[in-house]
Short mmCIF file of C-alpha atoms in Angstrom, two decimals:
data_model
loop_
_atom_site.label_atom_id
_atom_site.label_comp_id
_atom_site.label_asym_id
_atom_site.label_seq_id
_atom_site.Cartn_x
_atom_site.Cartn_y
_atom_site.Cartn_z
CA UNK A 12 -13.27 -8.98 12.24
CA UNK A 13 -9.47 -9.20 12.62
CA UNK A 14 -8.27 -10.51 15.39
CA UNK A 15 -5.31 -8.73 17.20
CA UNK A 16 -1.95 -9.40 16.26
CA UNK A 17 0.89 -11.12 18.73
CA UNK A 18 3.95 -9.70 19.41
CA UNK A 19 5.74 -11.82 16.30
CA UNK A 20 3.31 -10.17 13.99
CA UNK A 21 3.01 -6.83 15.11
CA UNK A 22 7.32 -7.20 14.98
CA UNK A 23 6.49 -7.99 11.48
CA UNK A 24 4.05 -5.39 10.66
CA UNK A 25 6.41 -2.72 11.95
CA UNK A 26 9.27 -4.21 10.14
CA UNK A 27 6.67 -4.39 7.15
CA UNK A 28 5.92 -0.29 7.49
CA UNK A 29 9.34 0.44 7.23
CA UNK A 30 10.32 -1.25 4.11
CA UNK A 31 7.21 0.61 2.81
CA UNK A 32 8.47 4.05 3.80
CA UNK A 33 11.73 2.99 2.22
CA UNK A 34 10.35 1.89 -0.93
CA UNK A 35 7.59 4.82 -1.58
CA UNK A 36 9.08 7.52 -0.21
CA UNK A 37 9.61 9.77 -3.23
CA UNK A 38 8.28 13.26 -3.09
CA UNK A 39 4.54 13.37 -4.80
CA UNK A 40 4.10 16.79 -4.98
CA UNK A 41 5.03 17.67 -8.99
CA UNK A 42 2.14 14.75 -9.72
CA UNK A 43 -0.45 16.46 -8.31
CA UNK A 44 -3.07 18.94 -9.84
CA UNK A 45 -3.62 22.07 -8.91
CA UNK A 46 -7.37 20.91 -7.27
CA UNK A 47 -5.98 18.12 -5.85
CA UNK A 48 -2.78 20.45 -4.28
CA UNK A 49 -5.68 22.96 -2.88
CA UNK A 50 -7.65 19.89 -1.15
CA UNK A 51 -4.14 18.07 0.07
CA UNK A 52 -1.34 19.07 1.31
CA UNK A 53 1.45 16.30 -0.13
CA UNK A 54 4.88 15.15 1.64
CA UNK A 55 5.89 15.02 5.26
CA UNK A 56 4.31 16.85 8.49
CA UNK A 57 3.97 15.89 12.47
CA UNK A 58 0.87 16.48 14.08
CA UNK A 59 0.92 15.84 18.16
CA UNK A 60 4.49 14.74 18.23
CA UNK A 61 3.88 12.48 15.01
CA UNK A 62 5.72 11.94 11.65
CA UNK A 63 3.62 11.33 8.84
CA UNK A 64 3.72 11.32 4.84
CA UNK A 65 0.81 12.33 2.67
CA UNK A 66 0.26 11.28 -0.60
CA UNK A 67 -2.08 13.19 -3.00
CA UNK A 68 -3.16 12.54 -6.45
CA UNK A 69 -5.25 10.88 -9.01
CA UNK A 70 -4.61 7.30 -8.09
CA UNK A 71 -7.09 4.84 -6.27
CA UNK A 72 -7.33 1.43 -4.40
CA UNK A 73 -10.51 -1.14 -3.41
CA UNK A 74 -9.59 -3.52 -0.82
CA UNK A 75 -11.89 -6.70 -0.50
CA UNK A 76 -11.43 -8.67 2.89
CA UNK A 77 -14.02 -10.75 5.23
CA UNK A 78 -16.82 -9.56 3.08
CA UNK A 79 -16.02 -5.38 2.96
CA UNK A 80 -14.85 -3.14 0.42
CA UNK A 81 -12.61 -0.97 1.74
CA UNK A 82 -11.92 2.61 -0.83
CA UNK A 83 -8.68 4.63 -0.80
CA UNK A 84 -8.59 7.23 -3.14
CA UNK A 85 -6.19 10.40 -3.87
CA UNK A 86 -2.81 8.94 -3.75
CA UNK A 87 -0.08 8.20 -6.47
CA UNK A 88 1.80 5.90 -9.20
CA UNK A 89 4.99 5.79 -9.13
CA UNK A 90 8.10 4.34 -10.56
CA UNK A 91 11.54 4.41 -9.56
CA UNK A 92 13.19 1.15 -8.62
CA UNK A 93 9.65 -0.60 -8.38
CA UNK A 94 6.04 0.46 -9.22
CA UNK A 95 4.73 1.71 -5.99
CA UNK A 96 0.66 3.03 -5.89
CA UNK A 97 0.77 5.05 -2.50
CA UNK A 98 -2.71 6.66 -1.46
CA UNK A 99 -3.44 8.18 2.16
CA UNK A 100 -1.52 9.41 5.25
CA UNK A 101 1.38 7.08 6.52
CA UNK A 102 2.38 7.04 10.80
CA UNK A 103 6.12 7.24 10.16
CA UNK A 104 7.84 7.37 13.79
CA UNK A 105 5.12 6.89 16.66
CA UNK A 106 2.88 4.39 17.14
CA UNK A 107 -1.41 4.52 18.06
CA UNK A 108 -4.28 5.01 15.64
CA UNK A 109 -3.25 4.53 12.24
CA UNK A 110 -4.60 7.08 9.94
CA UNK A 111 -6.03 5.75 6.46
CA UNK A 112 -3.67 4.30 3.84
CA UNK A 113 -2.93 1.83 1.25
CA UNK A 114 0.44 1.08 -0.19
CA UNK A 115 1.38 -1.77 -2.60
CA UNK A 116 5.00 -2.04 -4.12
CA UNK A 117 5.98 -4.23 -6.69
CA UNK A 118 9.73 -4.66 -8.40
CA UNK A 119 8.22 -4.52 -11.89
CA UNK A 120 9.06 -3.05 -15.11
CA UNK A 121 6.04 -4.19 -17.38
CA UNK A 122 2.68 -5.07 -17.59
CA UNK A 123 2.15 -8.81 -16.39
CA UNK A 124 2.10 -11.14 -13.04
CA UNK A 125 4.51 -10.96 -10.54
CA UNK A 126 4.63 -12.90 -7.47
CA UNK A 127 6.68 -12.12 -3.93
CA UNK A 128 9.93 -14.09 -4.35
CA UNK A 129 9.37 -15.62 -8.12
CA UNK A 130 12.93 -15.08 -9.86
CA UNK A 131 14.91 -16.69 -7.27
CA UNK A 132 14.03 -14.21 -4.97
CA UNK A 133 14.26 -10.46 -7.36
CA UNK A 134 10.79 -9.78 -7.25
CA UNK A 135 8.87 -8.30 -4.16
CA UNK A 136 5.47 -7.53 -4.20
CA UNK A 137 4.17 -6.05 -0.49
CA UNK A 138 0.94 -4.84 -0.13
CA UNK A 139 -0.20 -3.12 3.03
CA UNK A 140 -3.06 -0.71 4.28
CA UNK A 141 -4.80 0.21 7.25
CA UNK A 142 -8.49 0.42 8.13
CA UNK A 143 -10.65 1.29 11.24
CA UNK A 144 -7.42 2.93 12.47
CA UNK A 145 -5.87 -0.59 12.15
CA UNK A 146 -2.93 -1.52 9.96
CA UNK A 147 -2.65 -4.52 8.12
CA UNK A 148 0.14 -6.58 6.27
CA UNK A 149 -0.26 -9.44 3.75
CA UNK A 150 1.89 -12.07 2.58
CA UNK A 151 1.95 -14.71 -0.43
CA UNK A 152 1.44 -11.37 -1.98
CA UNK A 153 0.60 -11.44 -6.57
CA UNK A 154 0.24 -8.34 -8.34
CA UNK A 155 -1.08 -8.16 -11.87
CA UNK A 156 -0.10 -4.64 -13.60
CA UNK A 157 -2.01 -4.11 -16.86
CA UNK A 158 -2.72 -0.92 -19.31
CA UNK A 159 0.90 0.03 -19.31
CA UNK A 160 1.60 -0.07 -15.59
CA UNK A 161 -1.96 1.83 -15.21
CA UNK A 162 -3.54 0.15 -13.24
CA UNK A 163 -4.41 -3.85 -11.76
CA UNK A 164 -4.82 -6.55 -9.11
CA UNK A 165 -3.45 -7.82 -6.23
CA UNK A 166 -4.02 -10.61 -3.78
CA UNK A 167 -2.93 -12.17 -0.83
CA UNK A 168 -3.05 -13.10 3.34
CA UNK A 169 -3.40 -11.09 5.97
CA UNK A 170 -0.35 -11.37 8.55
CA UNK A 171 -2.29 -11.36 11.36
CA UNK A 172 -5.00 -14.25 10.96
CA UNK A 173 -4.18 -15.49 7.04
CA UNK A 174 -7.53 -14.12 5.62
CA UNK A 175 -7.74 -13.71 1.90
CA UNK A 176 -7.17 -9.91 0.54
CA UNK A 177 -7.62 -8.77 -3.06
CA UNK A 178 -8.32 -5.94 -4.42
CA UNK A 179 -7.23 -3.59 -7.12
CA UNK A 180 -5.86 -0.12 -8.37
CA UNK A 181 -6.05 3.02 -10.86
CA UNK A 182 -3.64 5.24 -11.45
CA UNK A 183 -5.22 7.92 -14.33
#
């Protein structure tokens, strides 16, 4: 079970959240199909005073962590200025129960293993998600992209007691 985080962490899980809104926050809805448009409603809403972005699609996520699987499914592969896999509903500007998400960004422009600050530095990898209505951050963060930037793995420590995540993704 994870334990609470301390001030320093949850500083760096906000701090964490907002890079991640930075770097995936490109407009899903020409990705979707029309099913998948019908069942979600893509982009940015507030709900009780609350900002948060919705990402719909084909794309899908397992988390492994203290012995659970954790599934995220409907979200979407993207690249810009990094490959980003965004699945779920992000809390932009309030804070309380986190609805369910997974985000992992990666400055990568082919298929291979990239680790967070290999390259002197150029290469981020940040994986984050949020379960139970919980978010969680990692760190010492490697991403493996394979199939053309289709899909891969990802592992690394939780911020707020150094647990081992890994996991992987689909995009379709």
């Amino acid at each position: 079970m994870a334990c609470a985080p301390s001030g320093r962490e949850r500083l760096a899980l906000c701090v964490l959240v907002v890079v991640l809104v930075g770097l995936v926050g490109w407009s899903g809805a020409a990705a979707q199909s029309p099913s998948a448009a019908d069942a979600c409603k893509a982009g940015y809403h507030t709900a009780g005073g609350k900002l948060f972005r919705t990402y719909c699609g084909p794309a899908s996520a397992t988390v492994h962590v203290a012995g659970k699987t954790i599934a995220f499914r409907r979200g979407l592969c993207a690249f810009d200025t990094a490959f980003k896999v965004s699945i779920g509903t992000l809390l932009i500007s309030s804070t309380g129960v986190v609805p369910s998400y997974f985000v992992l960004a990666v400055t990568a422009y082919a298929d291979g293993t990239y680790r967070n600050g290999q390259d002197g530095g150029t290469v981020r990898a940040v994986v984050a998600y949020s379960s139970a209505g919980k978010p969680y951050g990692t760190y010492q963060d490697v991403v493996t992209l394979r199939g053309n930037m289709k899909r891969g793995t990802f592992s690394g420590r939780l911020l707020d007691n150094r647990q081992r995540v890994t996991g992987s993704f689909r995009c379709r």
